Coordinates of C-alpha atoms in Angstrom, one line a residue:
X1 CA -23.0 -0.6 47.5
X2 CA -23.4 2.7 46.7
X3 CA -25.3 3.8 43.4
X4 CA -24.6 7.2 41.6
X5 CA -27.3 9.7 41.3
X6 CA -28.2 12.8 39.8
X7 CA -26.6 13.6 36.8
X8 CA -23.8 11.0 37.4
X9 CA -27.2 8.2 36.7
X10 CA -27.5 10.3 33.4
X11 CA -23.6 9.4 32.7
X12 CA -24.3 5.4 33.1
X13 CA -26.9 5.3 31.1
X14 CA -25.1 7.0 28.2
X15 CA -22.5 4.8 29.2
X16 CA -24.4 1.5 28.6
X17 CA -26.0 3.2 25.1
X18 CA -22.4 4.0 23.9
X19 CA -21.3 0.7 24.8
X20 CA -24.1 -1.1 23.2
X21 CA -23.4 1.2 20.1
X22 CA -19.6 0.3 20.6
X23 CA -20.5 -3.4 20.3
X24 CA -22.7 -2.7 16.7
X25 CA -19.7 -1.4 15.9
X26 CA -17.8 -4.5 16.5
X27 CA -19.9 -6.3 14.8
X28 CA -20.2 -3.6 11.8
X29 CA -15.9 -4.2 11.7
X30 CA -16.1 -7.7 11.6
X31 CA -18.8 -8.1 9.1
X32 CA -16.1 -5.5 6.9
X33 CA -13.1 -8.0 7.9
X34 CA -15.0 -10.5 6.6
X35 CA -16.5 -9.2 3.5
X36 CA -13.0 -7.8 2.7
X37 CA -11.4 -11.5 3.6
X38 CA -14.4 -13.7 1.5
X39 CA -15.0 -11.0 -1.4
X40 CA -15.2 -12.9 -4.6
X41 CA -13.3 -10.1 -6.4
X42 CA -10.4 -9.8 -4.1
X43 CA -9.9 -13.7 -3.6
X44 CA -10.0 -14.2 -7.2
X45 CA -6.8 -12.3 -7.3
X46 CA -4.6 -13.2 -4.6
X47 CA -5.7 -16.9 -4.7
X48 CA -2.3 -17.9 -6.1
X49 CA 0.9 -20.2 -4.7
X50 CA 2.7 -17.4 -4.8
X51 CA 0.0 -14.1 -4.3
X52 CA 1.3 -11.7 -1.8
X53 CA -0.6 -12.1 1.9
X54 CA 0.5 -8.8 3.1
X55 CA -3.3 -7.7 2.8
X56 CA -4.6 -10.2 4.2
X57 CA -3.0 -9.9 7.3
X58 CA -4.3 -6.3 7.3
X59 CA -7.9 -7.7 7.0
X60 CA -7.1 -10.6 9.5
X61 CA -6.4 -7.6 12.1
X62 CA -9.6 -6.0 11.3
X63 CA -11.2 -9.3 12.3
X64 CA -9.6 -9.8 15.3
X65 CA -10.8 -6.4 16.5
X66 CA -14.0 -6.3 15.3
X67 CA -14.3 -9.4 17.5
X68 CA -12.5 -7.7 20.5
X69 CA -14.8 -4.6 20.5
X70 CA -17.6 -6.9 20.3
X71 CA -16.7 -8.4 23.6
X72 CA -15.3 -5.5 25.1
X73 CA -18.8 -3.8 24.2
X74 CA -20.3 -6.5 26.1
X75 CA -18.3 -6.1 29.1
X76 CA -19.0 -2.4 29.4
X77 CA -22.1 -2.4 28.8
X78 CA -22.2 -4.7 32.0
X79 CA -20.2 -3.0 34.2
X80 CA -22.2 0.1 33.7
X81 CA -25.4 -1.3 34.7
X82 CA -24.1 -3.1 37.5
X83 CA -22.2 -0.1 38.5
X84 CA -19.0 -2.2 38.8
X85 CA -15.8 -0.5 39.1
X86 CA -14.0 -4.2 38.5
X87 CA -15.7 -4.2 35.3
X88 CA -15.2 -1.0 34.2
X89 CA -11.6 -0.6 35.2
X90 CA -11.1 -3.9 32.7
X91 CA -13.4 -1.9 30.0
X92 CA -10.9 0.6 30.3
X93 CA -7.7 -0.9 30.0
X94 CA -8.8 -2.6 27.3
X95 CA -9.9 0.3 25.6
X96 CA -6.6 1.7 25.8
X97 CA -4.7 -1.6 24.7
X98 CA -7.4 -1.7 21.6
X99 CA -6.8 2.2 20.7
X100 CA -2.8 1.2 21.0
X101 CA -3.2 -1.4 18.6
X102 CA -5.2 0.8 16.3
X103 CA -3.0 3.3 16.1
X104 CA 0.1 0.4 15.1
X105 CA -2.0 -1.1 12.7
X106 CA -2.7 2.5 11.1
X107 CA 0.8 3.5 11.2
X108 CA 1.9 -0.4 9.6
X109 CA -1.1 -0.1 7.3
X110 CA 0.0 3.5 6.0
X111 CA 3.9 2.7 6.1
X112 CA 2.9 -0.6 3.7
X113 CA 0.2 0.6 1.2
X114 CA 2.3 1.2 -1.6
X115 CA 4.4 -2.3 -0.4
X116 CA 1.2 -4.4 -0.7
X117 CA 0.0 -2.8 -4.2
X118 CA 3.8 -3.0 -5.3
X119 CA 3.8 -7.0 -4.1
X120 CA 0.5 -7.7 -6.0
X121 CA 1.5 -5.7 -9.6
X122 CA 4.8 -7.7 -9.2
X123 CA 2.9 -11.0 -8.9
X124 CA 0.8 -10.3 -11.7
X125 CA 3.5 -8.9 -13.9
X126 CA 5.2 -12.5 -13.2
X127 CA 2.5 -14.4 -13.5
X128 CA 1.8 -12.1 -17.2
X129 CA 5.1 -13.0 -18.5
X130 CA 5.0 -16.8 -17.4
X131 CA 1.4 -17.3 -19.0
X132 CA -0.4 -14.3 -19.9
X133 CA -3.6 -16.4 -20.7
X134 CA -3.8 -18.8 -17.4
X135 CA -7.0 -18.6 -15.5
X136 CA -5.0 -16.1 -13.1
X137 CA -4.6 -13.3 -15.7
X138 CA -8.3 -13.6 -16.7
X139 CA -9.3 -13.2 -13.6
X140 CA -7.7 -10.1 -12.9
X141 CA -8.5 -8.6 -16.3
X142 CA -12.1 -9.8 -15.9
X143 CA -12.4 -8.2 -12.4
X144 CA -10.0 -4.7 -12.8
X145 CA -11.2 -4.4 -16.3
X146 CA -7.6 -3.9 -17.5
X147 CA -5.4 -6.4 -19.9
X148 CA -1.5 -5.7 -19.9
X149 CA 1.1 -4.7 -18.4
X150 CA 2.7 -0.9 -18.7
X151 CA 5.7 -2.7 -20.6
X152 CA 4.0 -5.3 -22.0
X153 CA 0.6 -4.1 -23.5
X154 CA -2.2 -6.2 -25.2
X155 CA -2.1 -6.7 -28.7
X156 CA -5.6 -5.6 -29.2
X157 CA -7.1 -3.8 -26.0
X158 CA -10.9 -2.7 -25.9
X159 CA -11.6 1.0 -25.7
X160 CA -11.4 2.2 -21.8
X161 CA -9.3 -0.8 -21.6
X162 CA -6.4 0.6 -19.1
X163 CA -3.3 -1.7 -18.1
X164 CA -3.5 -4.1 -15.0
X165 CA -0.5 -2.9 -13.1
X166 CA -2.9 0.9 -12.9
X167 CA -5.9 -1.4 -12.2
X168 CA -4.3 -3.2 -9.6
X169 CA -3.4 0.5 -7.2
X170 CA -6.8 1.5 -8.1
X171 CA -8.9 -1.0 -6.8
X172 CA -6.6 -2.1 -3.7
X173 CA -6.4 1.7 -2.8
X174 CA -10.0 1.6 -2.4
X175 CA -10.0 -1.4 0.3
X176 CA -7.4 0.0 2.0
X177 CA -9.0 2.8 2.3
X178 CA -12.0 1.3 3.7
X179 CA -9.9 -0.3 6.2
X180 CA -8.5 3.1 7.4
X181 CA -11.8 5.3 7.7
X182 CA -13.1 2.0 9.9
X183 CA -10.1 2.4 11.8
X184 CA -10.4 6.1 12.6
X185 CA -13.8 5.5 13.3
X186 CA -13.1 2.8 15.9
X187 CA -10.3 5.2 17.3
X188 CA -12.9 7.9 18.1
X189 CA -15.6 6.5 19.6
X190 CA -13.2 4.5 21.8
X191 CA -11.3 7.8 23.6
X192 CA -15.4 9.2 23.9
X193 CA -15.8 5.3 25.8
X194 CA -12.3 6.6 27.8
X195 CA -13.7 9.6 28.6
X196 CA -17.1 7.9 30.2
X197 CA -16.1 5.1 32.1
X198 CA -13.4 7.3 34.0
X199 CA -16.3 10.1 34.8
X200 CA -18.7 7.0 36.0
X201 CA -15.8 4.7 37.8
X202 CA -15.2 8.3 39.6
X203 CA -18.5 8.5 40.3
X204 CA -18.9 5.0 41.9
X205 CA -15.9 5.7 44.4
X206 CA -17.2 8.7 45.3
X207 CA -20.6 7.2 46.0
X208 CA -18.8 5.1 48.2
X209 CA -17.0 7.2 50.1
X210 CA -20.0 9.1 51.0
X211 CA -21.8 5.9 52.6

């Protein structure tokens, strides 16, 4: 089999770093999913019968990639230091099927952002006028630092005290947030993996051709 030389040799190497990097980053995105999915703060408010799992579902894709560009890391990084167009060509594809999925889950994530922060103010606001001291309503005003709803404000709030419903967009803006700049983040370093293991799978055939 033919190996690449020259400059092309300079290419797989930077090829195996950025894929070695690509899988930290894998691992940096599932280690976010799962923070975001086990954070004390977040369960304590969507840990009802009837809390809204729309963001959830958000985080369980996060996992699921992070996991993905974990082992498609692994996979590039060895097809670029066996030199293995098989390999590669896989590390590819799957690239593009990842960045695909990215850009659906950005576009589903952007559409449903105000959707998921209306869902959860509605469920509190129910949960409010049902039993505005359960263990529920505590929580949230213990965690958001709010007490009330816009119609239906406390009696007697602290000073700085705001309402839930304004807590509630605050703080969930801020995860989702987190969840997008991850995403765009992901998104560009993949079309720089693209760009790589084309230049070095190019290189391989031509290598071969030549012997």
């Amino acid at each position: 089999m033919g190996k690449v030389e020259g400059g092309m040799k300079c290419v797989k190497y930077l090829l195996f770093v950025f894929n070695f990097i690509f899988w930290l980053m894998g691992s940096f995105v599932l280690a976010v999913g799962l923070w975001l999915r086990f954070d004390p703060e977040t369960v304590s408010l969507l840990n009802g019968e009837k809390a809204p799992d729309t963001f959830f579902i958000g985080v369980y894709i996060l996992i699921g990639a992070g996991s993905l560009v974990m082992l498609v890391g692994f996979f590039g990084c060895c097809g670029a230091v066996r030199e293995s167009q098989c390999l590669l060509g896989s590390f590819f594809a799957c690239l593009l099927i990842i960045f695909g999925a990215e850009i659906a889950a950005g576009v589903f994530g952007f559409l449903n952002k105000d959707k998921i922060i209306e869902d959860v103010q509605n469920f509190y606001a129910t949960t409010y006028n049902e039993n505005n001291n359960s263990t529920l309503i505590l929580s949230y005003e213990k965690v958001l630092n709010c007490c009330g709803t816009i119609a239906s404000q406390c009696s007697d709030p602290k000073p700085g005290t705001k309402d839930c419903e304004t807590g509630i967009k605050d703080f969930f803006n801020s995860k989702l947030y987190i969840i997008g700049y991850v995403g765009i983040g992901i998104a560009g370093v993949m079309v720089i993996g693209m760009i790589f293991s084309m230049v070095l799978c190019c290189a391989i055939r031509n290598s071969r051709e030549v012997i």
